[in-house]
PDB file of C-alpha atoms in Angstrom:
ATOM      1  CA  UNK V   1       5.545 -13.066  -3.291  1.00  0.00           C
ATOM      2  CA  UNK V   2       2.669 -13.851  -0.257  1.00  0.00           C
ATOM      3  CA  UNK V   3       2.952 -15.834   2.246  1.00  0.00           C
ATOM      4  CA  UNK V   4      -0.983 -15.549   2.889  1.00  0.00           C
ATOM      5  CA  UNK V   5      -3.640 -13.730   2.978  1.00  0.00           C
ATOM      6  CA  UNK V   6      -5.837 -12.599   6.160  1.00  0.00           C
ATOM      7  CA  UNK V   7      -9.239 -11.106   5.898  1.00  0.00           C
ATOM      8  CA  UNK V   8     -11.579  -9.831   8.385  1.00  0.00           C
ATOM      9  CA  UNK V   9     -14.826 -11.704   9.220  1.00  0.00           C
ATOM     10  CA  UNK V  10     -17.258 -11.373  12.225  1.00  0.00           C
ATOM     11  CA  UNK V  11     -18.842 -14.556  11.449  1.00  0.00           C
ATOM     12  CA  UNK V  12     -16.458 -17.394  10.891  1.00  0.00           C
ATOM     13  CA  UNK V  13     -19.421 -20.059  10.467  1.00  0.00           C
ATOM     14  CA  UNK V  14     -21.027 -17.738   7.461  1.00  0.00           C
ATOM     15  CA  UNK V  15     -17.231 -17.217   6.208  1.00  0.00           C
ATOM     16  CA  UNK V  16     -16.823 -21.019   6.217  1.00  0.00           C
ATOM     17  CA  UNK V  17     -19.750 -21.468   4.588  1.00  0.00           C
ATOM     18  CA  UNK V  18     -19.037 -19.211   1.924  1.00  0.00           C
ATOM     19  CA  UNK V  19     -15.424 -19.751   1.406  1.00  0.00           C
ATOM     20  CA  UNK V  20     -15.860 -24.018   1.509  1.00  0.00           C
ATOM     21  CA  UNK V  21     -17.781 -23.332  -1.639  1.00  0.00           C
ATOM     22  CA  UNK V  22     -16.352 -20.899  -3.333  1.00  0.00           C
ATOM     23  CA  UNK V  23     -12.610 -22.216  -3.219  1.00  0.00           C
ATOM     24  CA  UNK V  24     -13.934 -25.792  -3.742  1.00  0.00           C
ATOM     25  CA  UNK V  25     -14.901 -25.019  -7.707  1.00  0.00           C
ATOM     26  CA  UNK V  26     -11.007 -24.662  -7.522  1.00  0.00           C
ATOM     27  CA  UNK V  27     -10.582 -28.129  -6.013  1.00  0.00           C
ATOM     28  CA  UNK V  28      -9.768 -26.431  -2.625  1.00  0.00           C
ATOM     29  CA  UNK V  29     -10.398 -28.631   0.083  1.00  0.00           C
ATOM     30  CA  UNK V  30     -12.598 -27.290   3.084  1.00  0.00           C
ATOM     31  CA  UNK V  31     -11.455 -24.788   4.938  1.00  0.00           C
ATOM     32  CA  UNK V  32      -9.819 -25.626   9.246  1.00  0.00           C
ATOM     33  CA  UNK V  33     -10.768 -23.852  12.404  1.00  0.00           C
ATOM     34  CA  UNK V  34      -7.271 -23.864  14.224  1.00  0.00           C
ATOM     35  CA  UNK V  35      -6.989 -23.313  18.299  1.00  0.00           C
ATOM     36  CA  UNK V  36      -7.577 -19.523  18.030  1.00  0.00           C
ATOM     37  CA  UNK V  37     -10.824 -19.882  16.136  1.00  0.00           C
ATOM     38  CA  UNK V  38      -9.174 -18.844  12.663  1.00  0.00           C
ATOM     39  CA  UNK V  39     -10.867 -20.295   9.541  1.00  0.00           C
ATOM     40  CA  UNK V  40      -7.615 -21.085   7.353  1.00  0.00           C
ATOM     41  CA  UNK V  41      -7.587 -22.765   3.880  1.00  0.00           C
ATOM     42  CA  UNK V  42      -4.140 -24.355   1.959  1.00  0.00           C
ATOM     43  CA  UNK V  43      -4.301 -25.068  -1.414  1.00  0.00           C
ATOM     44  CA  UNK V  44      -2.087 -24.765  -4.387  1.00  0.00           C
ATOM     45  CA  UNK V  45       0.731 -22.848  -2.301  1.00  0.00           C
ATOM     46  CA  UNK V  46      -1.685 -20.509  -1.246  1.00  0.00           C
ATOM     47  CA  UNK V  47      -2.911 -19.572   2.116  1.00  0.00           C
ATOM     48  CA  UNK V  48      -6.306 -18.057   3.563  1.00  0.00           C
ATOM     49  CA  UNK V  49      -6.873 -17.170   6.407  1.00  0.00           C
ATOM     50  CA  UNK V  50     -10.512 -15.903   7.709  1.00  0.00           C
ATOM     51  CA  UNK V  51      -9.942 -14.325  11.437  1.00  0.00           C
ATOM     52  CA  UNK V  52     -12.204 -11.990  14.453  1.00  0.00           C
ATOM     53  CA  UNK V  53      -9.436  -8.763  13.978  1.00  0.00           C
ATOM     54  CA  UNK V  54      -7.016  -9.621  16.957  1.00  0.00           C
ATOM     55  CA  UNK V  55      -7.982  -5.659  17.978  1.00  0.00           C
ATOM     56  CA  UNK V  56     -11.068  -7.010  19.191  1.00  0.00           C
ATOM     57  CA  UNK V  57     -12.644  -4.859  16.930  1.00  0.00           C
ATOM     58  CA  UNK V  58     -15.872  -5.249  14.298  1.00  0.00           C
ATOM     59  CA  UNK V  59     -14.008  -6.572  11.132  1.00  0.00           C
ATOM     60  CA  UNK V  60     -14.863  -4.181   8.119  1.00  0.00           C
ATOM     61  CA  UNK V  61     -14.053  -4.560   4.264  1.00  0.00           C
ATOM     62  CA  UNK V  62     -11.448  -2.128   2.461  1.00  0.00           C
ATOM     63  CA  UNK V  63     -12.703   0.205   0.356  1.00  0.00           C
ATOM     64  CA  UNK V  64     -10.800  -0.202  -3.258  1.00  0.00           C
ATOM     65  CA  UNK V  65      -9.702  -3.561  -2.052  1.00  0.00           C
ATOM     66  CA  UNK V  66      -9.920  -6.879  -3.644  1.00  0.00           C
ATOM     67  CA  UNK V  67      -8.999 -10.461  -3.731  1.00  0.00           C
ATOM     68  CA  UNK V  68      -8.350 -12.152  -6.977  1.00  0.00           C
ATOM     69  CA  UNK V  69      -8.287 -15.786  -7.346  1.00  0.00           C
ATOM     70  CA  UNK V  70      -7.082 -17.507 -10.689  1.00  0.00           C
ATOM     71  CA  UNK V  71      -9.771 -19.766 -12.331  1.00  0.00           C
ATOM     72  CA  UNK V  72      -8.854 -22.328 -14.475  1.00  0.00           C
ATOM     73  CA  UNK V  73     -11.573 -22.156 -16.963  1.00  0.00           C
ATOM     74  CA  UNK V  74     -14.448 -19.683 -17.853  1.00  0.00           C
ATOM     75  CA  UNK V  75     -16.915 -22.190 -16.644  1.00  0.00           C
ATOM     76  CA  UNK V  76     -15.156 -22.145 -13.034  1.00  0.00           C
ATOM     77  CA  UNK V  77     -15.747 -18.531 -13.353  1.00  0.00           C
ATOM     78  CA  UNK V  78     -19.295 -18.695 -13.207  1.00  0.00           C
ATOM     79  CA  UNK V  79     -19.329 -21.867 -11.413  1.00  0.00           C
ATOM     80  CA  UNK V  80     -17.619 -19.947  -8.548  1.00  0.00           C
ATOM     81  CA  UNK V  81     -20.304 -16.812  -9.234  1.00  0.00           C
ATOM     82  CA  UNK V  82     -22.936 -19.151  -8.436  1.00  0.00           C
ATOM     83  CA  UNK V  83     -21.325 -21.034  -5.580  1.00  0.00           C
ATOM     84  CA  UNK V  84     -20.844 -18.095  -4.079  1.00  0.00           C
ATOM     85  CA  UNK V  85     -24.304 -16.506  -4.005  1.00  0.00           C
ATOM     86  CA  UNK V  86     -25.930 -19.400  -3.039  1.00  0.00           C
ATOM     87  CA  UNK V  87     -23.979 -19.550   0.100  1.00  0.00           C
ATOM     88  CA  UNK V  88     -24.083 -16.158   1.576  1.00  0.00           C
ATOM     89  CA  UNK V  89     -22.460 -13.519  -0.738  1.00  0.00           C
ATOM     90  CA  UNK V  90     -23.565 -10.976  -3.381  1.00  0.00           C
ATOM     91  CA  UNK V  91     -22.844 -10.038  -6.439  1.00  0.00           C
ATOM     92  CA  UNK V  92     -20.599  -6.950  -7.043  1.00  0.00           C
ATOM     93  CA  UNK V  93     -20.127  -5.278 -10.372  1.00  0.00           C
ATOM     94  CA  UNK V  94     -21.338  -6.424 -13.654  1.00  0.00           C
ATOM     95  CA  UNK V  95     -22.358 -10.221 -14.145  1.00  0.00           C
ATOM     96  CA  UNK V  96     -19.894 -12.216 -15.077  1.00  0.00           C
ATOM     97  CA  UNK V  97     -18.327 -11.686 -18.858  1.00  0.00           C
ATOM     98  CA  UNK V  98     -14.801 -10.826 -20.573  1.00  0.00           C
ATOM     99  CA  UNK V  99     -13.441  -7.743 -19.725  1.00  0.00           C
ATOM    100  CA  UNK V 100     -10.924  -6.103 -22.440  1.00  0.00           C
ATOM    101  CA  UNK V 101      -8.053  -5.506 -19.902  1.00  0.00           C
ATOM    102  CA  UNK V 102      -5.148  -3.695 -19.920  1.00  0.00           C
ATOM    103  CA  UNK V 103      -2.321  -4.051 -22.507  1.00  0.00           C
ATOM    104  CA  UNK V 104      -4.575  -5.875 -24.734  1.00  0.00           C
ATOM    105  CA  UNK V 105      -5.268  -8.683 -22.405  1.00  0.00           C
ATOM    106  CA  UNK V 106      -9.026  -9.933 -22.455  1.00  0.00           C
ATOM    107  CA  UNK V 107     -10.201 -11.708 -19.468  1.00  0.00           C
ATOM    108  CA  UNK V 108     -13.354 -13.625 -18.310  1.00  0.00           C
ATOM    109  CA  UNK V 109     -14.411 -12.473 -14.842  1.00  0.00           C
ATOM    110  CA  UNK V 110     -16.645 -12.279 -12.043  1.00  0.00           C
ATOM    111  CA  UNK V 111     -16.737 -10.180  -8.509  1.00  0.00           C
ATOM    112  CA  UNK V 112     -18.409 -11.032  -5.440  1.00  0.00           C
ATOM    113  CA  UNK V 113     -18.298  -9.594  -1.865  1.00  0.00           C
ATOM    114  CA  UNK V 114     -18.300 -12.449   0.821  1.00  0.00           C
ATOM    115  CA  UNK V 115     -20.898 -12.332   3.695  1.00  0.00           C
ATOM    116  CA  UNK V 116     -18.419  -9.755   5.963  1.00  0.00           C
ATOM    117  CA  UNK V 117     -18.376  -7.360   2.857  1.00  0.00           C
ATOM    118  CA  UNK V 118     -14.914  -8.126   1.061  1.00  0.00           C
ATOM    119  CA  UNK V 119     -14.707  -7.780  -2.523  1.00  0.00           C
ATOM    120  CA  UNK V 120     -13.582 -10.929  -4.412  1.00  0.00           C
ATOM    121  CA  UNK V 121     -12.815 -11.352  -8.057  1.00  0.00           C
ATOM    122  CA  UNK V 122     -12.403 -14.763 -10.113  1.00  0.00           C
ATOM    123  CA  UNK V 123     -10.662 -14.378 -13.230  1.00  0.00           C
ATOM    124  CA  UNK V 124      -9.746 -16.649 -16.380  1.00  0.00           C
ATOM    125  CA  UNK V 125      -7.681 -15.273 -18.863  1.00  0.00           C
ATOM    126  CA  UNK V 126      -8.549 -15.783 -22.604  1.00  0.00           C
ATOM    127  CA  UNK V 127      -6.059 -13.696 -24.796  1.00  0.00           C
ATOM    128  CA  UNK V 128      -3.080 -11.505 -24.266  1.00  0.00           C
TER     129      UNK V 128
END
């Protein structure tokens, strides 16, 4: 259904930092700084894309937004968890753990916000 997906940053060496870690517990390889100074990672059909707004403006997070990725394992979970707050972001929500979803689905889990704020979730799914 996406082509990509394009999030705000105001500091694309932190964002690499961050993201080269993060997506690479998924085997994603490290992330390119194209012509216009974008920070863009390709990897299993997906697109990335880390970017200064083109408004000029300071790039802010979305309140009630997030960006899930699909982990293939519990252990990438919290691989990824860890990965990610050793480079630069924070945890958001509860630790990582299942989650009884919706429409009896349980899930393994774990939220982060990057270092320009945005909310990121990894999740594994274990029933349902």
């Amino acid at each position: 259904m996406f082509s990509h997906v394009a999030l705000g940053s105001n500091d694309i060496a932190a964002s690499k930092r961050f993201y080269d870690a993060v997506l690479g517990v998924f085997g994603a390889p490290e992330g390119v700084i194209d012509e216009r100074g974008r920070l863009i990672y390709m990897h299993a059909g997906g697109r990335l894309i880390l970017t200064h707004p083109v408004n000029g403006e300071t790039a802010a997070c979305g309140n009630g937004h997030t960006l899930g990725f699909l982990a293939p394992s519990t252990d990438a979970v919290d691989a990824w968890h860890a990965a990610g707050v050793a480079n630069g972001g924070t945890t958001a929500e509860n630790p990582p753990g299942i989650r009884h979803a919706t429409e009896g689905r349980t899930v393994y889990l774990a939220y982060l916000r990057d270092p320009a704020g945005n909310k990121l979730c990894a999740t594994h799914k274990i029933s349902g």
